[in-house]
Short mmCIF file of C-alpha atoms in Angstrom, two decimals:
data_model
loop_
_atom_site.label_atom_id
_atom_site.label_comp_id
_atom_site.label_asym_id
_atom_site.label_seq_id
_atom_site.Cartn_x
_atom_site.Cartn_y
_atom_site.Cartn_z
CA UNK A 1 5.94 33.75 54.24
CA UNK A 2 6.95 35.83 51.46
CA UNK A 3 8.09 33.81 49.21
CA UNK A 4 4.92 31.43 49.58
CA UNK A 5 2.95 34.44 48.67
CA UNK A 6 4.54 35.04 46.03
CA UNK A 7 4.43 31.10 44.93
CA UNK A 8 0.87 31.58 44.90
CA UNK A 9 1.01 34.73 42.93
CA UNK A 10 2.69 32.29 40.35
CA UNK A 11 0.58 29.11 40.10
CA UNK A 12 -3.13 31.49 39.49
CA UNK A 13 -1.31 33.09 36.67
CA UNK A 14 -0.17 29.65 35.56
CA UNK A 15 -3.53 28.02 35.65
CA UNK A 16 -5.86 30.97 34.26
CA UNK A 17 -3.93 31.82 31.32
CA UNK A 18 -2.52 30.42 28.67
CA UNK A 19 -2.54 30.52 24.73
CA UNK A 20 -1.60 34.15 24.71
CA UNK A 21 -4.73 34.83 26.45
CA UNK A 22 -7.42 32.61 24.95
CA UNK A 23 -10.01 31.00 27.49
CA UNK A 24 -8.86 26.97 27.67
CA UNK A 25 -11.79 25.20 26.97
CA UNK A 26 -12.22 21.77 29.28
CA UNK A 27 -14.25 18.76 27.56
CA UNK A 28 -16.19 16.12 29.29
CA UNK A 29 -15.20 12.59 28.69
CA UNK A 30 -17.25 10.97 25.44
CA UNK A 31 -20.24 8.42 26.33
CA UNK A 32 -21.94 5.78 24.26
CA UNK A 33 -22.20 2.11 23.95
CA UNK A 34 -19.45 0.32 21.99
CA UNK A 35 -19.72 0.71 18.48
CA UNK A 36 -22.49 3.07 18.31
CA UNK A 37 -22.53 5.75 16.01
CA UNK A 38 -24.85 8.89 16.06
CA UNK A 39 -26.23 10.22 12.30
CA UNK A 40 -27.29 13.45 12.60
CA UNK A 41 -29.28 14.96 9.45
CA UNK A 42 -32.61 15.70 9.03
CA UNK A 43 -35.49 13.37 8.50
CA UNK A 44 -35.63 13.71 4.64
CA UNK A 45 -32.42 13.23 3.77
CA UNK A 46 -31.86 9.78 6.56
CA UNK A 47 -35.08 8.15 4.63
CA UNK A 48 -33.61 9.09 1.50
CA UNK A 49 -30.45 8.37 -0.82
CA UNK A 50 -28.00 10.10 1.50
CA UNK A 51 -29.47 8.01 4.13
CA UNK A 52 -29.31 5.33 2.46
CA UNK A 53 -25.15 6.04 1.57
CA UNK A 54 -24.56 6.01 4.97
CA UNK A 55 -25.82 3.21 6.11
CA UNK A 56 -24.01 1.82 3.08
CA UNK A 57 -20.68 2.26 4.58
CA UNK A 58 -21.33 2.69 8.48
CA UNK A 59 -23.54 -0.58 8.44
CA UNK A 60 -21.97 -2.47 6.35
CA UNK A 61 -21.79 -6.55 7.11
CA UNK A 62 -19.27 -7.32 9.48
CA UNK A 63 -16.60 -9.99 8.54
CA UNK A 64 -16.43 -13.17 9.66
CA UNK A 65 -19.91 -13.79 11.97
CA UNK A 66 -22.37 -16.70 11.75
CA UNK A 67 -24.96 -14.08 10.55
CA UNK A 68 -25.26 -10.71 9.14
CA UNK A 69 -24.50 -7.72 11.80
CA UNK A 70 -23.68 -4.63 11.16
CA UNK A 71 -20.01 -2.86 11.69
CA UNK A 72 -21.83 -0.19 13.28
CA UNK A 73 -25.04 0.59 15.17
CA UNK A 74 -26.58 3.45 14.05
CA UNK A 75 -28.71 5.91 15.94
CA UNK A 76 -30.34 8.82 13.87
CA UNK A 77 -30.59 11.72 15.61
CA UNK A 78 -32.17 15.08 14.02
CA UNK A 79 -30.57 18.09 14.60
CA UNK A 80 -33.01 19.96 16.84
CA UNK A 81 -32.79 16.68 18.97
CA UNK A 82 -28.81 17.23 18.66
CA UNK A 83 -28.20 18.83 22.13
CA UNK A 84 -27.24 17.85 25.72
CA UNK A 85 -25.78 14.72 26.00
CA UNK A 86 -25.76 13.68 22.24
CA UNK A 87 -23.12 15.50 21.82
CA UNK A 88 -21.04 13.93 23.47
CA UNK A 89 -21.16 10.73 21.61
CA UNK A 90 -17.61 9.33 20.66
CA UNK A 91 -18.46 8.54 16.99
CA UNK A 92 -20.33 11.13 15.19
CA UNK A 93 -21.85 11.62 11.42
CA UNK A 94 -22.92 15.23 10.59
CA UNK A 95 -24.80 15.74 7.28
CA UNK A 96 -26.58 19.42 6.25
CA UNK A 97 -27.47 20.81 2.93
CA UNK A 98 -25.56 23.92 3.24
CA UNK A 99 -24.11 26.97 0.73
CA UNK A 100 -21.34 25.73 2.47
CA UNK A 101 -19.15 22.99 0.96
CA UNK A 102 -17.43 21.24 3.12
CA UNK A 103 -16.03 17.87 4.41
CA UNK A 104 -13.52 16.34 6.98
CA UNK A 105 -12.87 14.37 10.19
CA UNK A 106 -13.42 16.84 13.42
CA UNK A 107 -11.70 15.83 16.79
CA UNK A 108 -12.90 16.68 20.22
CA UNK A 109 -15.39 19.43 19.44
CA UNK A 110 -17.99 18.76 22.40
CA UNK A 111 -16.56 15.79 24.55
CA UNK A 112 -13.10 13.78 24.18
CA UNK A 113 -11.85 11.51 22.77
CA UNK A 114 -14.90 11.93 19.82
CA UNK A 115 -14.46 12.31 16.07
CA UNK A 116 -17.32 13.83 14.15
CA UNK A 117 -17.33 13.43 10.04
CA UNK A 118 -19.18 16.31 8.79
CA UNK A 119 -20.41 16.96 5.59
CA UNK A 120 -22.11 19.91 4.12
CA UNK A 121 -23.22 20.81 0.60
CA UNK A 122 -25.83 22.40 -1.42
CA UNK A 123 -27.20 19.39 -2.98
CA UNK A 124 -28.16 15.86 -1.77
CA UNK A 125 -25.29 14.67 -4.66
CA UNK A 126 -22.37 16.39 -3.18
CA UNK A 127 -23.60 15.31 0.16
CA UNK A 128 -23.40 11.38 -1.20
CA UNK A 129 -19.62 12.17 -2.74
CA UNK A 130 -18.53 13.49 0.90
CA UNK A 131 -19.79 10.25 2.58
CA UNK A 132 -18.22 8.26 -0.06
CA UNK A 133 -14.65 10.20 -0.07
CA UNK A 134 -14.59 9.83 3.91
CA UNK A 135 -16.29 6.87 4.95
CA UNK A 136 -13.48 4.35 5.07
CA UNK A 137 -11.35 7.04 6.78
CA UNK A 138 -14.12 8.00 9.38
CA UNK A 139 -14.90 4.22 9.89
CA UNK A 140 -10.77 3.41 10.91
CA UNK A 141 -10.94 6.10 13.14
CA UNK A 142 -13.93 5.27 14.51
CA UNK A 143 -12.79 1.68 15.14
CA UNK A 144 -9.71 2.70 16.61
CA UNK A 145 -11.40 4.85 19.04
CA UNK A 146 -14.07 2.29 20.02
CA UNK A 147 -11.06 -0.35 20.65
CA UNK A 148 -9.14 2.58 22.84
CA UNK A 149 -12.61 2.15 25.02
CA UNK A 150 -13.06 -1.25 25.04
CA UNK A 151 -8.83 -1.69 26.40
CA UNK A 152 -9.50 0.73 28.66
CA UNK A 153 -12.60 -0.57 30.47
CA UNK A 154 -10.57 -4.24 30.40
CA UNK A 155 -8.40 -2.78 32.61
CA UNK A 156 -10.28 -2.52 35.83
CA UNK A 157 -9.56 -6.36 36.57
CA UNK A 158 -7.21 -7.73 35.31
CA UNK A 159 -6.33 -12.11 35.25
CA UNK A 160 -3.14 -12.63 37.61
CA UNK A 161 -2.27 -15.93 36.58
CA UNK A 162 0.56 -15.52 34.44
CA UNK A 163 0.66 -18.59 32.62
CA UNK A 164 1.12 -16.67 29.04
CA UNK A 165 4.14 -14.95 30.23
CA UNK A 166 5.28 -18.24 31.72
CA UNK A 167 4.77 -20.24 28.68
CA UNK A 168 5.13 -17.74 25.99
CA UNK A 169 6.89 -14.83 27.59
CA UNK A 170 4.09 -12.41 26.49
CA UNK A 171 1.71 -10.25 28.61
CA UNK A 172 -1.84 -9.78 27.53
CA UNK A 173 -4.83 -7.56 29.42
CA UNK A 174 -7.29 -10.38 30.00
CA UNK A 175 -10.07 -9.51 32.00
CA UNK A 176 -9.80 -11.53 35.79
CA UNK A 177 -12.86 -13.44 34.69
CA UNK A 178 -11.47 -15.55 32.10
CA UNK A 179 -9.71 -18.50 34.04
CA UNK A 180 -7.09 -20.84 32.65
CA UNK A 181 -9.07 -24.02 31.71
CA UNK A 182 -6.29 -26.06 30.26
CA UNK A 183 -2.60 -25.40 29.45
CA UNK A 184 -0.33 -27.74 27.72
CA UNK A 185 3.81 -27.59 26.40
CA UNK A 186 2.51 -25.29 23.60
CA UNK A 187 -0.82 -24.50 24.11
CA UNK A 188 -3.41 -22.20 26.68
CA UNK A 189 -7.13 -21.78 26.78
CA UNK A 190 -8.84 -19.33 29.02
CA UNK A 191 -12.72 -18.47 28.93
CA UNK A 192 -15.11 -16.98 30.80
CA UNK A 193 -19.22 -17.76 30.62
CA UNK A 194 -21.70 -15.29 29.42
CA UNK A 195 -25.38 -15.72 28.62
CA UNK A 196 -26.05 -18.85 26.47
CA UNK A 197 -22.31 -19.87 25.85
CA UNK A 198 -18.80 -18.68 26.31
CA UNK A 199 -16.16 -16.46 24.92
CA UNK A 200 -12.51 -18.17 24.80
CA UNK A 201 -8.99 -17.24 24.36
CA UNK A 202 -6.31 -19.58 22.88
CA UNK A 203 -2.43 -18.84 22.38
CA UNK A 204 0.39 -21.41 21.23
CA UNK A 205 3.64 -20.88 18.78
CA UNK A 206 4.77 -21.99 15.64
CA UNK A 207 7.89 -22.18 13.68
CA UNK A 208 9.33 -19.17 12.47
CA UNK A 209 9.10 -20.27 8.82
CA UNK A 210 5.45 -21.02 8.70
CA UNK A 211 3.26 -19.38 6.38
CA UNK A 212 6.02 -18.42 3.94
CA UNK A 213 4.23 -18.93 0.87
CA UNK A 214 1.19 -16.66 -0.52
CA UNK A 215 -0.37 -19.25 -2.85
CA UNK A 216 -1.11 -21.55 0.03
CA UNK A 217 -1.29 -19.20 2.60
CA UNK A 218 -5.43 -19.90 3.62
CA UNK A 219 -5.39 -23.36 3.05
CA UNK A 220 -2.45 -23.45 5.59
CA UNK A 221 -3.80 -21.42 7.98
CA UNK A 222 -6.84 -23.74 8.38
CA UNK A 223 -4.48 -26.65 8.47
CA UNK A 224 -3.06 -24.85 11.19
CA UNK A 225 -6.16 -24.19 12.81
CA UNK A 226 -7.59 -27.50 12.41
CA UNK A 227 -4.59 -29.48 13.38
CA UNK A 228 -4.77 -27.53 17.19
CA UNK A 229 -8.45 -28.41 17.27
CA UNK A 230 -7.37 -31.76 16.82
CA UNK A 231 -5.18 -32.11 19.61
CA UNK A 232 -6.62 -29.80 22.12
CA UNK A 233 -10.11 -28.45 21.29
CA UNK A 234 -12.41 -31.73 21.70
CA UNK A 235 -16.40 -31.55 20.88
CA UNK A 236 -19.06 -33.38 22.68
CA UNK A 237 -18.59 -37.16 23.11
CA UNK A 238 -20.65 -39.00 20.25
CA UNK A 239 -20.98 -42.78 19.65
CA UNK A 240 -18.74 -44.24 17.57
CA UNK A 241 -17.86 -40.24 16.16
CA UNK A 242 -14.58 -38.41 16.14
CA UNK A 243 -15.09 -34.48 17.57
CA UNK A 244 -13.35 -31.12 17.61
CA UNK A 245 -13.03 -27.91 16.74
CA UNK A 246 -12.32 -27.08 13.18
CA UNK A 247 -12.30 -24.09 10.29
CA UNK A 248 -15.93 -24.54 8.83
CA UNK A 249 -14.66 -26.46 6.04
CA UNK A 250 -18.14 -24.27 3.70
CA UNK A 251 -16.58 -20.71 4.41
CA UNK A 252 -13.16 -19.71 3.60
CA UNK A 253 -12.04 -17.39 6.17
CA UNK A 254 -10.94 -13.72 5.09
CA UNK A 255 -7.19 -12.89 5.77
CA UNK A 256 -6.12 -9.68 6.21
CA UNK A 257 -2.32 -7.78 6.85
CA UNK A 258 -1.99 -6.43 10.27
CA UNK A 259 0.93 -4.80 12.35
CA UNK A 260 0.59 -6.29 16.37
CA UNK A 261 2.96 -5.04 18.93
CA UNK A 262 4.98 -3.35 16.54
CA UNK A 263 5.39 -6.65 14.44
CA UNK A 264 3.78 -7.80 11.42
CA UNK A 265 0.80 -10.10 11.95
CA UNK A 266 -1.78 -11.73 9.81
CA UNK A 267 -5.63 -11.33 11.33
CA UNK A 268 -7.68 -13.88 10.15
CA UNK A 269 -11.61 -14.07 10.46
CA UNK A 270 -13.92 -16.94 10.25
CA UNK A 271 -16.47 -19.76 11.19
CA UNK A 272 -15.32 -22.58 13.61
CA UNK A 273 -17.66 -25.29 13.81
CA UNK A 274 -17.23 -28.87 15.65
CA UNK A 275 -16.91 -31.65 13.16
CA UNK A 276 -19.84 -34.49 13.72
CA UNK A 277 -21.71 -32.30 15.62
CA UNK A 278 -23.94 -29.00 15.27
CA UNK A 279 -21.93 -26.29 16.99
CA UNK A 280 -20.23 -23.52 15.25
CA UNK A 281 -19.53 -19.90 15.93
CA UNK A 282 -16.81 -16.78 14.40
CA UNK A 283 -13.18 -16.98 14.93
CA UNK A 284 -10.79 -14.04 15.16
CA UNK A 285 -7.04 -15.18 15.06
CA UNK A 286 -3.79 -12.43 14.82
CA UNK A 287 -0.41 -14.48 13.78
CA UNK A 288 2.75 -12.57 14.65
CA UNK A 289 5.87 -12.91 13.47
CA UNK A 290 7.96 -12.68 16.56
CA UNK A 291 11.58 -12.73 14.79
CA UNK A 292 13.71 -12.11 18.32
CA UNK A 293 12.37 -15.54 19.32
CA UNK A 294 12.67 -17.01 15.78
CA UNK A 295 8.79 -18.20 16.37
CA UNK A 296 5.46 -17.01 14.88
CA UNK A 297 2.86 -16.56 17.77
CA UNK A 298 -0.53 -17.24 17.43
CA UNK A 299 -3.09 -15.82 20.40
CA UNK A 300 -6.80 -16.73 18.90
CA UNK A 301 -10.36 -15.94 20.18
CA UNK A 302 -13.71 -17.69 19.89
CA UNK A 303 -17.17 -17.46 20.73
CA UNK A 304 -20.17 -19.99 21.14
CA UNK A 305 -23.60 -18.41 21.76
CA UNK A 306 -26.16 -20.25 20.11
CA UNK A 307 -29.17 -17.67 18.81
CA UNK A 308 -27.58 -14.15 19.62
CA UNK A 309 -25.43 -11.52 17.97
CA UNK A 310 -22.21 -11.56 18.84
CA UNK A 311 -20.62 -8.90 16.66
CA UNK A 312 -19.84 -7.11 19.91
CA UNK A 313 -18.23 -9.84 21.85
CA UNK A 314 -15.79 -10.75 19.28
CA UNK A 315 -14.86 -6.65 19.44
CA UNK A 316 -13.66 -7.50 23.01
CA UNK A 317 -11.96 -10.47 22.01
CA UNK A 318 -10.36 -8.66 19.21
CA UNK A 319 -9.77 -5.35 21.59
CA UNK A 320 -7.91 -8.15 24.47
CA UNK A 321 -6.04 -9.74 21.39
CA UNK A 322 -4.56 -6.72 20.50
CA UNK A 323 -2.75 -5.68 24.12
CA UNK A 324 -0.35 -8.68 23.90
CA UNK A 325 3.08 -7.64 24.36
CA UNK A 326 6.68 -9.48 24.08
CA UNK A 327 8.78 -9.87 27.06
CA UNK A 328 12.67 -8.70 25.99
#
């Protein structure tokens, strides 16, 4: 009995000190729709050029989607309104004309996991150089962060068919609602429906010495692309037409370095569109260099929804993309 006493004794010391004394501070979890990002600065200065700086950079057109949407959506707050739940937004802005001059990225400050860029100066100017040193900083962060959420709400269900590990040996956290619609030697699709269309996942292999040369590298990756449209991606049935999916032959898509699963990878971002008939829609496509299996993997995601925005459904694409994992 003793000695359980004095157990006890142990574990309240434990838990209500630590820090040499300083009072541990708990944070609620951070709230907010996917890629939403609170501004908070006052009226004057959100109508005006500082405004206008942010929405330069945190706004900005994302790549690769049929129309123009921004990376970001922003919600101005002022900073009376900044209270109660507001603060505990995820992705945060803070502008003030201050004496005090000051910028940087601040973690966890009312909720976790958020980041907050603040900036503070005496004049509107200084204010624009802040946003302007930090933006493309803030926005990685911020993107990571956002794609952290997105994984981890994916994976309350997950799909337990398997067939990627079986044909591939990979894993991916697919969502149980996409279902395996056709799967070849070298090739998967899965998709799910959602209002007006469908969002679709695609993985096959290539040789390991594809894509080896820079000066061709696009024009490659479209044959690529166009080639397994060809074979397995088939459009509508028209008279006397030949249909499938293809790289929108009036936008060359943007290619961009990557690292995947601790490999190097090549994200590419673009238009699809069926040729000989109207349907088209954005493309995001990661190709990995997967050197253990002397192979370059390609896992690929698509949406059609005819008449909506659909910068936020090729986030989840991109965020289920990006859990893929090789099998040693």
């Amino acid at each position: 009995m003793k000695s359980f006493k004095t157990l006890l004794i142990l574990l309240i010391v434990v838990f209500t000190s630590c820090n040499d004394g300083k009072k541990q501070h708990f944070l609620p979890g951070s709230i907010g729709a996917i890629n939403q990002v609170s501004v908070v600065m006052d009226n004057e200065l959100w109508k005006g050029e500082v405004g206008d700086k942010v929405r330069e950079h945190f706004a900005a057109t994302a790549i690769g989607l049929t129309w123009e949407e921004p990376i970001f959506t922003l919600n101005h707050v002022p900073p009376k309104a900044f209270t109660g739940a507001l603060r505990n937004t995820r992705s945060i802005v803070f502008v003030k004309i201050d004496s005090v001059n000051e910028t940087g990225i601040k973690k966890d400050m009312y909720a976790t996991p958020q980041n907050i860029l603040v900036a503070k100066g005496p004049t509107e100017e200084v204010l624009i150089g802040h946003i302007e040193a930090k933006a493309a900083e803030a926005i990685e962060i911020f993107k990571k962060v956002e794609l952290e959420e997105t994984q981890k709400r994916l994976l309350k269900s997950l799909n337990k068919e398997g067939v990627l590990e079986e044909k591939f040996n990979i894993t991916m956290s697919v969502p149980s609602i996409y279902k395996v619609g056709v799967q070849k030697d070298n090739f998967v699709w899965m998709d799910r429906e959602i209002q007006k269309g469908n969002m679709n996942i695609i993985a096959y292999q290539m040789p390991a010495d594809s894509f080896l040369t820079d000066s061709t590298l696009v024009s490659d990756i479209v044959r690529m692309r166009d080639s397994i449209g060809a074979l397995y991606i088939p459009g509508p049935d028209v008279p006397n037409k030949v249909t499938h999916m293809r790289t929108e032959p009036a936008f060359s898509p943007s290619v961009f370095p990557v690292e995947i699963a601790g490999r190097k990878a090549i994200e590419v971002r673009g238009i699809w569109d069926i040729k000989n008939y109207p349907m088209a829609g954005p493309f995001v496509t990661y190709i990995i260099d997967d050197e253990k299996n002397n192979r370059k993997m390609v896992v690929e995601g698509f949406t059609f929804a005819p008449a909506t925005d659909k910068r936020d459904d090729m986030f989840r694409l991109e965020a289920i993309l990006k859990t893929i994992r090789f099998k040693e």
